Short mmCIF file of C-alpha atoms in Angstrom, two decimals:
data_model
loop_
_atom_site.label_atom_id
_atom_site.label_comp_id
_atom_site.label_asym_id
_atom_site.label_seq_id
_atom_site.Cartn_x
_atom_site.Cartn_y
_atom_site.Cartn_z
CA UNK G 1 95.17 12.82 -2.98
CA UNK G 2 91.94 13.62 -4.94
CA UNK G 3 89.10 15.08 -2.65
CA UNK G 4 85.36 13.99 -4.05
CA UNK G 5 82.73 15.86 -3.28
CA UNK G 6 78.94 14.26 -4.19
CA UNK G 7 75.95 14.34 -1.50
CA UNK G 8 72.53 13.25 -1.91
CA UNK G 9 69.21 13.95 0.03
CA UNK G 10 66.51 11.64 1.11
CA UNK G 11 63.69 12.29 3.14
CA UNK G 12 65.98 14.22 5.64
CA UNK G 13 69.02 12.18 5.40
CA UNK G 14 72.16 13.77 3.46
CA UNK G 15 74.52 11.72 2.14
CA UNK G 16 78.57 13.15 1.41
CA UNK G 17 81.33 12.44 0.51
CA UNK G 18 83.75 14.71 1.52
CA UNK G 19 87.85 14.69 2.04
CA UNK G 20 87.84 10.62 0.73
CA UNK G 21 85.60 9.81 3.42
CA UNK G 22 81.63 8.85 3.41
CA UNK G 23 79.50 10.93 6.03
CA UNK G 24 75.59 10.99 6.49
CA UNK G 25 73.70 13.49 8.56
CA UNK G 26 70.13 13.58 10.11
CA UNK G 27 68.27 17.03 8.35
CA UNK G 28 65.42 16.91 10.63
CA UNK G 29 64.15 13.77 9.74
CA UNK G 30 61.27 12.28 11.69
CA UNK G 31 62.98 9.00 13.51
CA UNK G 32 66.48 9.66 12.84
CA UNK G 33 69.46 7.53 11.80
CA UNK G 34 70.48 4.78 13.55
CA UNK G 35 74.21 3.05 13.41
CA UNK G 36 75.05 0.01 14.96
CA UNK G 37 77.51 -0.25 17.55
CA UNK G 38 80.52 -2.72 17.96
CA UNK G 39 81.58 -3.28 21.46
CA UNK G 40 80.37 -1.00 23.75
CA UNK G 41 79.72 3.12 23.58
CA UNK G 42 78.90 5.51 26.35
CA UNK G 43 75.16 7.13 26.64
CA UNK G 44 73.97 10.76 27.42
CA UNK G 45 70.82 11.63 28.49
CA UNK G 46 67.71 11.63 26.04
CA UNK G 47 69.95 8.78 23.56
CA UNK G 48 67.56 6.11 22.16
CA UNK G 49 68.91 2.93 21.31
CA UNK G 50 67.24 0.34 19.42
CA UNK G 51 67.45 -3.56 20.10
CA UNK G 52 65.49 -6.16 17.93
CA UNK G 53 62.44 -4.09 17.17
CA UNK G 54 62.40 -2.21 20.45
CA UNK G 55 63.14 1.45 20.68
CA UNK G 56 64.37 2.73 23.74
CA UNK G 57 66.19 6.29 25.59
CA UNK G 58 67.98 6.74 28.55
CA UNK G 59 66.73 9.15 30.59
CA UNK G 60 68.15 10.46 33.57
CA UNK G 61 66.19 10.77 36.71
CA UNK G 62 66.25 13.81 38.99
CA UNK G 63 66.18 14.02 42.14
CA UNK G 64 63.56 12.65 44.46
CA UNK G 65 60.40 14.77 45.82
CA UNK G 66 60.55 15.76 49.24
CA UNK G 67 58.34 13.73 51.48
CA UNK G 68 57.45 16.78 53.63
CA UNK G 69 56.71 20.05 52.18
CA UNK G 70 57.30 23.58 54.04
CA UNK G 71 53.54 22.43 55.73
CA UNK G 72 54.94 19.24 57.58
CA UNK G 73 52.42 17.81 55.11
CA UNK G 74 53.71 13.92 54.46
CA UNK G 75 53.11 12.54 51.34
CA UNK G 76 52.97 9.24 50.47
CA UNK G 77 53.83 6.75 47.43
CA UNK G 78 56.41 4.26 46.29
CA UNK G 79 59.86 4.90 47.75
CA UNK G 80 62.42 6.67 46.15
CA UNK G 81 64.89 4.19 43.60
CA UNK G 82 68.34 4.31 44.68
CA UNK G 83 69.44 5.49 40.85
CA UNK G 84 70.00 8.47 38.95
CA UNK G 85 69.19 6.29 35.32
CA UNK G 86 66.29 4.33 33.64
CA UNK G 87 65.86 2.70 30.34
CA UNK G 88 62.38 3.90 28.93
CA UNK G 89 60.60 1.86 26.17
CA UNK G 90 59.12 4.09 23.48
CA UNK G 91 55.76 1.96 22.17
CA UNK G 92 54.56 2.76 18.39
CA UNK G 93 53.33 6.06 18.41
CA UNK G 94 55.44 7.73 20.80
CA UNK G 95 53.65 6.62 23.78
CA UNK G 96 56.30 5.24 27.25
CA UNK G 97 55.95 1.14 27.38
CA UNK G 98 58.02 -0.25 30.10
CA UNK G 99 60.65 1.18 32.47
CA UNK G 100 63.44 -0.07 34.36
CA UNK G 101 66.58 1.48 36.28
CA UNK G 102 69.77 1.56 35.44
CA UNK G 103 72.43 0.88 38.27
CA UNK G 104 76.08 -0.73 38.44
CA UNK G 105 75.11 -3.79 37.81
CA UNK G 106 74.58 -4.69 34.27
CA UNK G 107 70.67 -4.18 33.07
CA UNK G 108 70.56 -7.16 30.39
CA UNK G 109 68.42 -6.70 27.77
CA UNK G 110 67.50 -10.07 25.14
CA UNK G 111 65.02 -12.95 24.42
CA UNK G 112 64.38 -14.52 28.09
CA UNK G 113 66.40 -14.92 31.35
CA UNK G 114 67.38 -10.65 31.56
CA UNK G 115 66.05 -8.10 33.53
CA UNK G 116 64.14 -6.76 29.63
CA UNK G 117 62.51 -9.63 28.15
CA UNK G 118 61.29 -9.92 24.70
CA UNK G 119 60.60 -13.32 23.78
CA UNK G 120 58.17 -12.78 20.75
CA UNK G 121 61.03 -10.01 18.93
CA UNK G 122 62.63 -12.40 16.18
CA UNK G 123 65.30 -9.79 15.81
CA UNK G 124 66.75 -9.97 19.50
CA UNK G 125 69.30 -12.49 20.73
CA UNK G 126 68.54 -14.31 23.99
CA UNK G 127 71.38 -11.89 25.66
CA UNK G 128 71.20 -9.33 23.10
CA UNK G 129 72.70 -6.53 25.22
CA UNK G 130 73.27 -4.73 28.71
CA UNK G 131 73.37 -1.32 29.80
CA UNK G 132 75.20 -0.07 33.01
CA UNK G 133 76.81 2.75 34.88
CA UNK G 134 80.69 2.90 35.30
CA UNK G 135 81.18 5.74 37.95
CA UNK G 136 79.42 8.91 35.99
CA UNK G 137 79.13 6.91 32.70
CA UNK G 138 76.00 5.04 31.21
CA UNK G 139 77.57 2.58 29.07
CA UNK G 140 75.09 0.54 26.64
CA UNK G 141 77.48 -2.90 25.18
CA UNK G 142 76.30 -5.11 22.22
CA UNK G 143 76.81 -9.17 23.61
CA UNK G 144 77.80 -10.24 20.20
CA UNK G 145 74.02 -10.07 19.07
CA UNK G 146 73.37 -11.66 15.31
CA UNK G 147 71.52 -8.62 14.38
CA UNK G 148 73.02 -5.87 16.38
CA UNK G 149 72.34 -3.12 18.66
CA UNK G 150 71.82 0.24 16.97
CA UNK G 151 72.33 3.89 18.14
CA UNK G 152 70.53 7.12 17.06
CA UNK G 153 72.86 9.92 15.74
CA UNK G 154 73.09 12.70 17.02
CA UNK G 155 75.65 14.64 14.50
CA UNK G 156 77.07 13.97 11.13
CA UNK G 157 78.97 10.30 11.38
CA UNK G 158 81.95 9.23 8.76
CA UNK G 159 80.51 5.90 7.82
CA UNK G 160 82.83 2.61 7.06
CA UNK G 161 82.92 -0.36 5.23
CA UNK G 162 80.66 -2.41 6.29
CA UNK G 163 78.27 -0.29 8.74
CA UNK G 164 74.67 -0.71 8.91
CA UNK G 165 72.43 1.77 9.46
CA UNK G 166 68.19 2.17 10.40
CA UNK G 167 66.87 4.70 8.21
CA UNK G 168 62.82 4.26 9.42
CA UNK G 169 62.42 0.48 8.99
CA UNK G 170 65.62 -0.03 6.01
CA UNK G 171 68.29 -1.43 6.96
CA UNK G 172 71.62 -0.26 5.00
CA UNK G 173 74.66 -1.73 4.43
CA UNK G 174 77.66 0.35 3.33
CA UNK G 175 79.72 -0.85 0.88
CA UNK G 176 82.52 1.50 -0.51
CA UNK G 177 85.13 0.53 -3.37
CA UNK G 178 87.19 2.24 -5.55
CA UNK G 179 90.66 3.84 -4.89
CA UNK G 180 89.98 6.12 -1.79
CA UNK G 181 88.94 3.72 0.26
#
């Protein structure tokens, strides 16, 4: 077995090759690398996930406020969501766009007719895809989407034949050949 070893860098991305296999890592870049996911993949906390052009994290919500502080002072405001998850929308810029929690039932996320509408987002399927909580578990699933659901990376990743990836607003397609593959 021959063993290749080539990298590149760009803009905080590093490319490898490294035991016959193709990697890339996120240096520090400023919005990451994104893969797109087949099926389904479980969430942690702080993950953002991109659908269409939509950028979104999970986040996971502590628990509620007490309503009465050591004072017997009451304090008032919406009552507390039966959920421990939401999906937050991050808006160009960084800024928090819409909200919505995540429970056992499945939070569908597309076009029009789901709990996350985006009817104007060319780039989203009418169900594009659904996040949802299996016991402990936030699970986010692609619906069979045309242009696919897409996951920021969080460690180096051995990429396939045939991935995509975001890398700021390029979309990448791998395509390996040669003997090692």
């Amino acid at each position: 077995m021959v063993t290749y070893s080539l990298s590149a860098r760009f803009l905080g991305y590093l490319f490898f090759i490294e035991d016959n296999a193709f990697h890339v890592r996120d240096e520090a870049s400023l919005n990451g690398v994104y893969i797109r996911i087949h099926g389904e993949m479980e969430l942690e906390a702080g993950d953002r996930f991109m659908v269409g052009e939509q950028l979104f994290e999970l986040v996971h919500i502590k628990s509620a406020a007490q309503t009465v502080d050591d004072e017997l002072t009451h304090f008032f405001g919406s009552a507390a969501q039966n959920a421990q998850w939401r999906i937050q929308q991050i808006l160009d810029g960084g800024q928090d766009g819409l909200s919505r929690y995540v429970r056992t039932n499945p939070l569908s996320i597309g076009r029009g007719g789901c709990e996350i509408d985006f009817p104007t987002d060319r780039f989203i399927s009418g169900r594009h895809c659904f996040v949802e909580v299996r016991d402990t578990r936030v699970i986010l699933t692609d619906d069979g989407s045309r242009n696919g659901t897409y996951v920021k990376l969080k460690s180096t990743h051995q990429l396939s034949d045939g991935d995509h990836l975001f890398i700021g607003k390029q979309l990448l397609r791998v395509e390996l050949s040669g003997e090692g593959r």
